[in-house]
Coordinates of C-alpha atoms in Angstrom, one line a residue:
Chain A
M1 CA -0.1 0.1 -0.1
Q2 CA 1.3 3.5 -0.9
N3 CA 1.2 6.3 1.7
Y4 CA 0.3 9.9 1.1
D5 CA -0.6 12.7 3.7
I6 CA -3.5 14.1 1.6
V7 CA -5.4 12.4 -1.4
V8 CA -7.8 14.7 -3.3
I9 CA -10.4 12.9 -5.2
G10 CA -11.1 14.8 -8.5
G11 CA -8.9 17.2 -10.6
G12 CA -11.4 19.6 -11.4
P13 CA -11.5 23.3 -10.2
A14 CA -12.3 22.2 -6.6
G15 CA -9.5 19.4 -6.3
L16 CA -6.8 21.7 -7.8
A17 CA -7.5 24.7 -5.6
A18 CA -7.6 22.4 -2.6
A19 CA -4.3 20.6 -3.5
A20 CA -2.6 23.8 -4.2
E21 CA -3.6 25.4 -1.0
A22 CA -2.7 22.4 1.1
K23 CA 0.7 22.5 -0.5
K24 CA 1.1 26.0 0.3
S25 CA 0.1 25.3 4.1
G26 CA 3.1 22.9 4.3
I27 CA 2.2 19.4 3.0
D28 CA 4.5 18.0 0.5
S29 CA 2.9 14.4 0.2
I30 CA -0.3 15.2 -2.0
L31 CA -1.9 13.1 -4.7
I32 CA -4.8 14.1 -7.0
L33 CA -6.7 11.3 -8.5
E34 CA -8.7 12.2 -11.7
R35 CA -10.9 10.0 -13.8
D36 CA -10.6 11.9 -17.2
H37 CA -7.6 12.1 -19.5
D38 CA -6.8 16.0 -18.5
L39 CA -7.1 18.0 -15.1
G40 CA -9.6 20.7 -15.1
G41 CA -12.9 19.0 -14.8
I42 CA -15.9 20.3 -16.2
L43 CA -14.3 23.6 -17.1
N44 CA -12.7 22.1 -20.1
Q45 CA -16.0 21.8 -21.8
C46 CA -17.4 25.1 -20.7
I47 CA -15.6 27.1 -23.3
H48 CA -18.0 30.2 -23.0
N49 CA -16.5 33.3 -21.0
G50 CA -17.7 34.7 -17.7
F51 CA -15.5 32.7 -15.3
G52 CA -13.0 34.4 -12.7
L53 CA -14.6 38.0 -12.7
H54 CA -14.3 37.6 -8.6
T55 CA -11.1 35.9 -8.6
F56 CA -9.1 37.5 -11.3
K57 CA -11.0 40.5 -12.3
E58 CA -11.4 39.6 -15.7
E59 CA -13.6 37.4 -17.7
L60 CA -12.1 34.2 -18.7
T61 CA -13.3 31.1 -20.5
G62 CA -13.7 27.8 -18.5
P63 CA -10.4 26.3 -19.9
E64 CA -8.4 29.5 -19.2
Y65 CA -9.7 29.6 -15.8
A66 CA -8.9 25.9 -15.4
Q67 CA -5.4 26.4 -16.8
R68 CA -4.6 29.1 -14.1
F69 CA -5.2 26.5 -11.4
M70 CA -3.4 23.7 -13.4
D71 CA -0.2 26.0 -13.7
E72 CA -0.2 26.4 -10.0
V73 CA -0.5 22.5 -9.4
F74 CA 2.4 22.1 -11.8
D75 CA 4.4 24.9 -10.5
L76 CA 3.9 23.5 -6.9
K77 CA 5.1 19.9 -8.2
I78 CA 2.0 18.3 -7.1
E79 CA 1.6 14.7 -8.0
Y80 CA -1.4 13.6 -10.0
K81 CA -2.8 10.6 -11.7
L82 CA -5.1 10.9 -14.7
N83 CA -7.5 8.1 -16.2
T84 CA -7.8 7.0 -12.7
M85 CA -11.2 5.8 -11.1
V86 CA -11.4 5.8 -7.5
M87 CA -13.4 2.8 -6.4
D88 CA -13.7 3.0 -2.7
I89 CA -12.8 5.1 0.4
T90 CA -13.0 3.8 3.8
A91 CA -13.7 5.7 7.1
D92 CA -10.0 4.7 7.7
K93 CA -9.0 6.7 4.7
I94 CA -7.9 3.9 2.6
V95 CA -8.6 5.0 -1.0
T96 CA -9.0 2.1 -3.8
A97 CA -8.4 3.3 -7.3
M98 CA -7.6 1.7 -10.6
N99 CA -6.2 2.7 -14.1
K100 CA -4.7 1.1 -17.0
T101 CA -0.9 1.4 -16.0
D102 CA -1.0 0.8 -12.3
G103 CA -4.1 -1.7 -12.2
M104 CA -5.8 -1.7 -9.0
F105 CA -4.1 -0.1 -6.0
Q106 CA -4.6 1.1 -2.4
I107 CA -3.3 4.2 -0.9
Q108 CA -3.4 4.9 3.0
A109 CA -4.2 8.8 3.3
K110 CA -4.0 10.9 6.5
A111 CA -6.6 13.1 5.2
V112 CA -9.0 12.8 2.1
I113 CA -10.7 15.7 0.3
L114 CA -13.8 15.0 -1.7
A115 CA -13.9 16.9 -4.8
M116 CA -15.9 14.9 -7.3
G117 CA -18.3 17.5 -8.4
C118 CA -21.8 16.8 -9.4
R119 CA -23.9 15.2 -12.4
E120 CA -26.8 16.1 -14.2
R121 CA -30.2 14.8 -13.2
P122 CA -30.9 12.1 -16.0
R123 CA -34.0 11.4 -17.9
G124 CA -34.9 8.5 -15.7
A125 CA -35.0 10.9 -12.6
L126 CA -37.6 13.2 -14.6
N127 CA -40.6 11.0 -15.1
I128 CA -41.2 12.0 -18.7
P129 CA -43.5 9.9 -20.5
G130 CA -42.9 8.9 -24.3
Y131 CA -40.7 6.5 -26.2
R132 CA -37.0 6.2 -25.5
P133 CA -35.5 6.8 -28.8
A134 CA -31.7 8.1 -29.6
G135 CA -31.5 11.9 -29.4
I136 CA -32.2 12.5 -25.7
F137 CA -29.0 14.1 -24.1
S138 CA -28.4 15.9 -21.0
A139 CA -27.3 19.4 -21.9
G140 CA -23.8 18.7 -20.2
T141 CA -23.4 15.4 -22.4
A142 CA -24.2 17.6 -25.6
Q143 CA -21.8 20.3 -24.5
R144 CA -19.1 17.7 -24.0
L145 CA -20.0 16.1 -27.6
V146 CA -19.9 19.7 -29.4
N147 CA -17.0 21.3 -27.4
I148 CA -14.5 18.5 -26.8
E149 CA -15.5 15.8 -29.2
G150 CA -16.4 17.9 -32.0
Y151 CA -19.7 16.3 -32.9
M152 CA -23.0 17.8 -33.2
P153 CA -25.9 15.8 -31.5
G154 CA -28.7 17.1 -33.6
K155 CA -30.1 19.7 -36.0
E156 CA -33.5 20.6 -34.5
V157 CA -33.6 21.0 -30.8
V158 CA -36.0 21.1 -27.9
I159 CA -34.7 22.0 -24.4
L160 CA -36.2 21.1 -21.1
G161 CA -35.2 23.2 -18.1
S162 CA -33.6 26.6 -18.0
G163 CA -30.3 25.9 -16.1
D164 CA -27.3 27.7 -17.2
I165 CA -25.9 24.6 -19.0
G166 CA -29.4 24.4 -21.0
L167 CA -29.1 28.2 -21.9
I168 CA -25.3 28.0 -22.9
M169 CA -26.1 25.0 -25.3
A170 CA -29.1 26.9 -26.8
R171 CA -26.5 29.4 -28.0
R172 CA -23.8 27.0 -28.8
M173 CA -26.1 24.7 -30.9
T174 CA -27.5 27.8 -32.8
L175 CA -24.1 29.0 -33.6
E176 CA -22.9 25.6 -34.8
G177 CA -26.0 25.8 -37.3
A178 CA -28.8 23.9 -35.3
K179 CA -32.3 25.5 -34.9
V180 CA -33.3 25.4 -31.3
K181 CA -37.2 25.7 -31.3
V182 CA -38.0 26.4 -27.8
V183 CA -36.7 26.1 -24.1
A184 CA -39.4 24.8 -21.6
E185 CA -39.1 25.4 -18.0
L186 CA -41.3 23.8 -15.4
M187 CA -41.0 26.5 -12.8
P188 CA -42.6 30.0 -13.2
Y189 CA -39.1 31.4 -13.1
S190 CA -35.8 30.3 -14.7
G191 CA -33.0 28.7 -12.9
G192 CA -30.3 30.4 -14.9
L193 CA -28.7 33.8 -14.8
K194 CA -30.3 36.8 -16.5
R195 CA -27.2 37.3 -18.4
N196 CA -27.7 33.9 -19.9
I197 CA -31.3 34.3 -20.9
V198 CA -30.6 37.6 -22.7
Q199 CA -27.4 36.6 -24.2
C200 CA -28.1 33.0 -25.1
L201 CA -31.9 33.1 -25.8
D202 CA -32.9 36.7 -26.7
D203 CA -30.0 37.3 -28.8
Y204 CA -31.1 34.4 -31.0
G205 CA -34.8 34.9 -30.9
I206 CA -35.3 31.5 -28.9
P207 CA -38.4 31.5 -26.8
L208 CA -38.4 30.5 -23.1
K209 CA -41.8 29.1 -22.0
L210 CA -42.1 29.3 -18.1
S211 CA -44.4 27.0 -16.4
H212 CA -44.2 24.4 -19.3
T213 CA -42.9 20.8 -19.4
V214 CA -42.6 17.9 -22.0
V215 CA -45.6 15.7 -21.8
D216 CA -44.6 13.3 -24.7
I217 CA -41.6 12.3 -26.7
E218 CA -42.2 11.1 -30.2
G219 CA -40.1 8.6 -32.4
K220 CA -39.0 5.1 -32.2
E221 CA -35.4 5.1 -33.5
R222 CA -34.5 8.7 -33.2
V223 CA -36.6 11.6 -31.6
T224 CA -38.9 12.9 -34.3
G225 CA -40.9 15.3 -32.1
I226 CA -41.8 16.7 -28.5
T227 CA -45.0 17.8 -27.0
I228 CA -44.9 20.5 -24.4
A229 CA -47.8 21.8 -22.3
E230 CA -48.3 24.4 -19.7
V231 CA -48.4 23.4 -16.0
G232 CA -50.7 24.6 -13.3
P233 CA -49.7 25.8 -9.8
D234 CA -49.8 22.1 -8.8
M235 CA -47.1 21.4 -11.6
K236 CA -49.6 19.1 -13.5
P237 CA -50.0 19.7 -17.2
I238 CA -53.2 21.7 -18.2
P239 CA -55.2 19.6 -20.7
G240 CA -55.9 21.6 -24.0
T241 CA -52.4 23.6 -23.7
E242 CA -50.3 21.1 -25.7
E243 CA -48.0 22.2 -28.4
Y244 CA -46.0 20.0 -30.8
Y245 CA -42.6 20.7 -32.0
S246 CA -40.9 18.7 -34.7
C247 CA -37.2 18.1 -33.7
D248 CA -34.7 15.2 -33.6
T249 CA -32.9 16.2 -30.2
L250 CA -34.1 16.9 -26.8
L251 CA -31.6 18.2 -24.4
L252 CA -32.3 18.2 -20.7
S253 CA -31.1 21.0 -18.3
C254 CA -32.8 20.0 -15.1
G255 CA -30.8 20.5 -12.2
L256 CA -27.4 19.0 -10.7
L257 CA -27.0 16.6 -7.9
P258 CA -23.5 16.1 -6.1
E259 CA -22.0 13.1 -6.9
N260 CA -21.4 11.2 -3.5
E261 CA -21.4 7.6 -4.1
L262 CA -17.6 7.5 -2.8
S263 CA -18.6 9.5 0.3
K264 CA -21.3 6.9 1.1
T265 CA -18.7 4.2 1.0
A266 CA -16.9 5.9 3.6
G267 CA -19.8 6.4 5.8
V268 CA -20.1 10.4 5.4
E269 CA -23.3 11.6 6.3
L270 CA -25.3 13.4 3.5
S271 CA -27.6 16.2 3.8
P272 CA -31.3 15.4 2.3
I273 CA -31.5 18.8 0.8
T274 CA -28.1 19.3 -0.9
S275 CA -27.3 15.8 -1.3
G276 CA -23.9 16.8 -0.2
P277 CA -22.0 15.8 3.0
V278 CA -22.9 17.7 6.2
V279 CA -19.9 19.7 7.2
N280 CA -18.4 21.9 9.9
D281 CA -16.6 25.2 9.8
S282 CA -13.5 23.5 8.5
L283 CA -15.5 21.6 5.8
E284 CA -14.8 18.4 7.6
T285 CA -17.5 15.7 7.4
N286 CA -18.6 13.6 10.1
I287 CA -15.7 11.2 9.3
E288 CA -12.6 12.6 11.0
G289 CA -10.0 13.8 8.4
I290 CA -12.5 13.5 5.1
F291 CA -13.1 17.1 4.0
A292 CA -15.3 18.2 1.0
C293 CA -15.4 21.0 -1.4
G294 CA -17.0 22.3 -4.4
N295 CA -19.9 20.8 -6.2
V296 CA -19.6 17.6 -4.5
L297 CA -20.7 19.7 -1.2
H298 CA -23.5 21.9 -2.7
V299 CA -23.8 23.0 -6.4
H300 CA -22.5 26.4 -6.9
D301 CA -23.2 28.7 -9.7
L302 CA -19.9 30.6 -9.7
V303 CA -16.5 28.8 -9.9
D304 CA -14.7 31.5 -7.9
F305 CA -16.9 30.4 -4.8
V306 CA -15.8 26.9 -5.6
S307 CA -12.0 27.8 -5.7
Q308 CA -12.5 29.9 -2.5
E309 CA -14.2 27.1 -0.6
A310 CA -11.7 24.5 -1.9
A311 CA -8.8 26.4 -0.8
N312 CA -10.3 26.5 2.7
A313 CA -10.7 22.9 2.6
G314 CA -7.1 22.4 1.5
K315 CA -5.8 24.7 4.1
N316 CA -8.0 22.7 6.9
A317 CA -7.0 19.3 5.8
A318 CA -3.2 20.5 6.0
K319 CA -3.9 21.7 9.6
Y320 CA -5.4 18.3 10.5
V321 CA -2.4 16.4 9.0
K322 CA 0.0 18.6 11.0
N323 CA -2.0 18.7 14.2
G324 CA -4.3 15.8 14.3
K325 CA -7.7 16.2 15.5
T326 CA -8.3 18.9 17.9
A327 CA -10.5 17.8 20.8
S328 CA -13.6 19.9 19.8
T329 CA -15.0 21.7 22.9
K330 CA -18.3 22.8 21.5
E331 CA -20.4 23.0 18.2
V332 CA -22.9 25.4 17.4
K333 CA -25.7 24.4 14.8
I334 CA -26.6 26.6 12.2
K335 CA -30.2 26.5 11.6
A336 CA -31.7 27.3 8.0
A337 CA -35.2 28.8 8.6
C338 CA -38.0 30.9 6.7
G339 CA -37.0 30.6 2.9
V340 CA -33.3 29.7 3.5
R341 CA -33.1 26.1 2.2
Y342 CA -29.8 25.0 3.6
T343 CA -26.6 26.4 4.8
V344 CA -22.9 25.2 4.2
P345 CA -21.4 24.6 6.7
C346 CA -24.0 23.1 9.0
T347 CA -22.3 23.6 12.3
I348 CA -19.6 25.8 13.6
R349 CA -16.9 25.5 16.3
P350 CA -16.6 28.9 18.2
E351 CA -13.2 27.9 19.7
E352 CA -11.5 26.3 16.6
M353 CA -12.9 28.4 13.9
D354 CA -11.1 30.9 11.7
D355 CA -11.5 34.5 12.4
T356 CA -14.3 34.7 10.1
V357 CA -16.4 31.8 8.5
T358 CA -18.4 32.3 5.2
V359 CA -21.6 30.5 5.4
R360 CA -23.3 30.0 1.8
F361 CA -26.8 29.2 1.1
R362 CA -29.7 29.4 -1.1
V363 CA -33.3 30.6 -0.9
G364 CA -36.4 28.3 -1.7
Q365 CA -38.1 30.9 -3.9
V366 CA -37.8 34.2 -5.4
F367 CA -37.9 37.2 -2.7
K368 CA -38.3 40.8 -3.4
D369 CA -37.5 43.6 -1.3
S370 CA -36.7 41.3 1.7
A371 CA -33.8 41.0 4.2
I372 CA -31.2 38.3 5.1
T373 CA -31.2 38.0 9.0
M374 CA -29.0 36.0 11.3
Y375 CA -29.6 35.3 15.0
F376 CA -27.1 34.2 17.6
G377 CA -29.5 32.5 20.0
D378 CA -32.5 34.7 20.0
E379 CA -30.6 38.0 19.3
Q380 CA -30.5 39.3 15.8
V381 CA -26.9 40.2 14.8
L382 CA -27.3 40.9 11.1
K383 CA -30.0 42.3 8.8
R384 CA -29.1 43.0 5.4
K385 CA -31.7 44.1 3.0
K386 CA -31.8 42.6 -0.7
Q387 CA -33.8 43.9 -3.3
I388 CA -34.0 40.4 -5.0
M389 CA -33.0 36.8 -4.2
A390 CA -33.6 33.9 -6.3
P391 CA -33.0 30.1 -5.9
G392 CA -30.5 30.5 -8.8
E393 CA -28.1 32.6 -7.0
M394 CA -26.2 31.6 -3.9
E395 CA -26.1 34.0 -0.9
Q396 CA -23.8 34.1 2.0
V397 CA -23.3 35.7 5.4
I398 CA -20.1 36.1 7.4
I399 CA -19.8 34.8 11.1
Q400 CA -17.0 36.6 12.9
K401 CA -15.4 34.7 15.8
S402 CA -15.0 37.7 17.9
K403 CA -18.6 38.4 17.7
L404 CA -19.6 34.8 18.5
A405 CA -17.4 34.7 21.3
D406 CA -19.8 37.4 23.0
F407 CA -22.5 34.6 22.9
P408 CA -20.7 31.9 24.8
D409 CA -23.9 30.1 25.9
I410 CA -26.1 29.8 22.6
S411 CA -26.5 26.5 20.8
E412 CA -28.0 27.5 17.8
I413 CA -27.3 30.3 15.0
T414 CA -30.4 30.9 12.7
V415 CA -30.2 32.3 9.2
K416 CA -33.5 33.4 7.9
I417 CA -35.5 35.7 5.2
E418 CA -37.7 38.3 6.7
T419 CA -39.5 41.2 5.4
A420 CA -37.3 44.4 5.0
Chain B
M1 CA -40.3 56.7 -33.1
E2 CA -38.8 53.1 -32.6
K3 CA -39.5 51.4 -29.1
R4 CA -36.9 48.8 -28.0
V5 CA -37.8 46.6 -24.8
L6 CA -34.7 44.9 -23.2
T7 CA -34.0 42.8 -20.1
C8 CA -31.2 44.1 -17.9
I9 CA -28.4 41.6 -17.1
G10 CA -26.9 43.6 -14.5
C11 CA -28.4 41.5 -11.5
P12 CA -31.2 38.8 -11.1
L13 CA -33.8 41.6 -10.8
G14 CA -33.7 41.7 -14.6
C15 CA -35.4 45.0 -15.1
T16 CA -37.6 45.6 -18.1
I17 CA -36.1 48.6 -19.6
T18 CA -38.0 50.3 -22.4
V19 CA -35.9 52.9 -24.7
E20 CA -37.6 55.0 -27.1
M21 CA -35.4 56.1 -30.1
D22 CA -35.6 58.5 -33.0
N23 CA -33.0 58.2 -35.9
G24 CA -30.8 56.4 -33.7
E25 CA -31.1 58.8 -30.9
I26 CA -32.3 57.9 -27.5
K27 CA -35.4 59.8 -26.5
S28 CA -36.3 58.3 -23.4
L29 CA -35.1 55.4 -21.2
T30 CA -37.6 54.0 -18.5
G31 CA -37.8 50.9 -16.4
N32 CA -34.4 50.5 -14.9
T33 CA -33.9 50.6 -11.2
C34 CA -30.3 51.6 -11.0
K35 CA -27.4 53.4 -13.1
R36 CA -26.2 50.1 -14.3
G37 CA -29.5 49.4 -16.0
D38 CA -29.2 53.0 -17.8
D39 CA -25.5 52.2 -19.0
Y40 CA -26.5 48.8 -20.1
A41 CA -29.5 49.8 -22.1
R42 CA -27.7 52.9 -23.9
K43 CA -24.7 50.6 -24.9
E44 CA -27.3 47.7 -26.0
V45 CA -29.5 50.0 -28.3
T46 CA -26.7 51.9 -29.6
H47 CA -23.5 49.5 -30.2
P48 CA -24.1 46.0 -28.7
T49 CA -21.1 43.7 -28.7
R50 CA -20.5 40.2 -27.5
I51 CA -17.4 38.1 -26.9
V52 CA -17.8 35.0 -29.3
T53 CA -16.5 31.6 -27.9
S54 CA -16.4 28.4 -30.0
T55 CA -14.0 25.7 -31.2
V56 CA -11.5 25.1 -34.1
R57 CA -10.8 21.6 -35.4
I58 CA -7.1 20.8 -35.0
T59 CA -4.7 18.5 -36.6
E60 CA -1.8 16.4 -34.9
G61 CA -3.5 17.1 -31.4
E62 CA -4.1 15.0 -28.3
I63 CA -7.5 16.2 -28.6
P64 CA -9.8 16.9 -32.0
M65 CA -11.0 20.6 -31.0
V66 CA -9.3 23.5 -29.4
S67 CA -11.6 26.2 -27.7
C68 CA -11.2 29.7 -29.0
K69 CA -12.7 33.2 -28.4
T70 CA -12.8 36.5 -30.0
A71 CA -9.9 38.5 -28.2
A72 CA -12.0 41.4 -27.5
D73 CA -15.8 42.1 -27.9
I74 CA -17.3 42.3 -31.6
P75 CA -20.4 44.1 -32.9
K76 CA -23.4 41.7 -32.0
E77 CA -24.5 41.6 -35.7
K78 CA -21.2 40.2 -36.8
I79 CA -21.6 36.9 -34.8
M80 CA -22.8 34.6 -37.6
D81 CA -20.2 36.0 -40.0
I82 CA -17.4 35.3 -37.3
M83 CA -18.9 31.7 -36.8
K84 CA -18.5 31.0 -40.4
C85 CA -14.9 32.0 -40.4
I86 CA -14.1 30.1 -37.3
N87 CA -15.8 26.9 -38.8
E88 CA -13.7 27.2 -41.8
A89 CA -10.4 27.5 -39.8
T90 CA -8.2 24.6 -38.7
A91 CA -5.0 24.8 -36.6
S92 CA -2.2 22.3 -35.8
A93 CA -1.0 21.3 -32.5
P94 CA 0.9 22.1 -30.3
I95 CA -1.1 25.3 -29.4
K96 CA -0.8 27.6 -26.3
I97 CA -3.3 29.7 -24.8
G98 CA -3.5 33.1 -26.7
D99 CA -2.2 31.7 -30.0
V100 CA -3.9 33.5 -33.0
L101 CA -6.2 30.9 -34.9
V102 CA -7.8 33.4 -37.2
E103 CA -6.5 37.1 -37.8
N104 CA -8.8 39.9 -38.2
V105 CA -11.9 37.8 -38.3
A106 CA -14.7 38.7 -40.6
G107 CA -13.0 42.2 -41.1
T108 CA -13.6 43.2 -37.4
G109 CA -10.0 43.9 -36.6
V110 CA -10.2 41.4 -33.9
N111 CA -8.3 38.2 -33.9
V112 CA -9.8 34.6 -32.8
I113 CA -7.4 33.2 -30.1
A114 CA -7.0 29.6 -28.5
T115 CA -8.2 29.4 -24.8
K116 CA -6.7 26.1 -24.2
D117 CA -3.4 24.6 -24.4
V118 CA -3.2 21.6 -26.6
K119 CA -0.1 19.4 -26.7
A120 CA 0.9 17.5 -30.3
S121 CA -0.1 13.9 -30.2

């Protein structure tokens, strides 16, 4: 068995930033395991621009953003293995992986950083009636086919779901000569950024139909047409509102789910809301020495926040390797209430926490002219007015250690949405 | 009098901004909540620009395509002309980020550059 201080599972934006920060925090023995043939993860296929505005103050494309972090990993001489699939992680931090050159091998790690990212919700999870012909792709699969492999998945396209990848692919397919006929969104609001709705749909005259869903897929060998219908407040199709579109391709952009099969093998506790691990302020899971960051922890909308979060996980994993587990004196639970769906982290340790801890969360619906509030016990310590909040945009509050120290007896911090 | 209706991209609020134009001159601008909306709408109705990103087919590379972008923003109405030039272009590996793949694309004075390093196969 090989030994490493830190094994990072996944070489995408989260894994790269976590490994780099762990190295800079003084840990030399680090290994990144990546299943694809290249580092950079999903950014390699996100060839559009708009990445890195927060981190680099310029708009980069996905591959350019990834390259900056890859260069850092190369400069720091961090070891990595490509084309390597991790099969199992145990609670004792034994990582089992395999690839074509080494065969199956095991590594004993002192700390593990989970950075496996997320995957798209597939057709099977959407309960769409109709035949099962060729021509139905998740938007991300189509993105990989077009941008990496150089194939066009179809000529006439209907898209279900208005997540950002779906919107980006509406534009991408149009630029490559396909006709995108309509984007249907089940919810009464889009899950994508406004900028993408304008620049990917409006620019090309592609209609977005809110409160609509696919009710039938036609075609036996290949998709020949799609029927969409309006849905009522109960999310059920309204009879009589059906519209038929002839097409050869259906793209699905219906949400992303953290990919935690490996976390489960190690016994990591998952949140039923985010489908990601439950972590404390150091991004450590319930299993000592196993940390999580990026989209495997909760799905982000900006890669800048993934990098920040991952750097934090890398720093904390390094600290754990050097100092071992600090006997935790106390944990305060962070409760999400009144419109806040979840928070990451879920608990905070007032003694061991950094001077400031960023708590990220999403709201459950669109809120206008409201306020984010935070309570230490029963006392309101923050009220920040927001003109608009939407489920598609991650929000955050910052907890200061010095301030929390003034409330030594509380057992709970609450984050809510209230009227302004 | 021409009327243009836009959605602001400044924030999730997505204000609907109505601009009234006369002979290319802005007569009125309403519906925005903040200054960013005003700036956005003025630019959008007078000289809208975009960055175009796409891929160029490559030979002798480890991968079949290299991602690319226009090195600066280009007039919006030129997007399809630029795509035609990009689709006709090919390049050979090795390629470094920033390498020029198409010069002065569609007469815009802007180059199309690579956004990914690709090693030779």
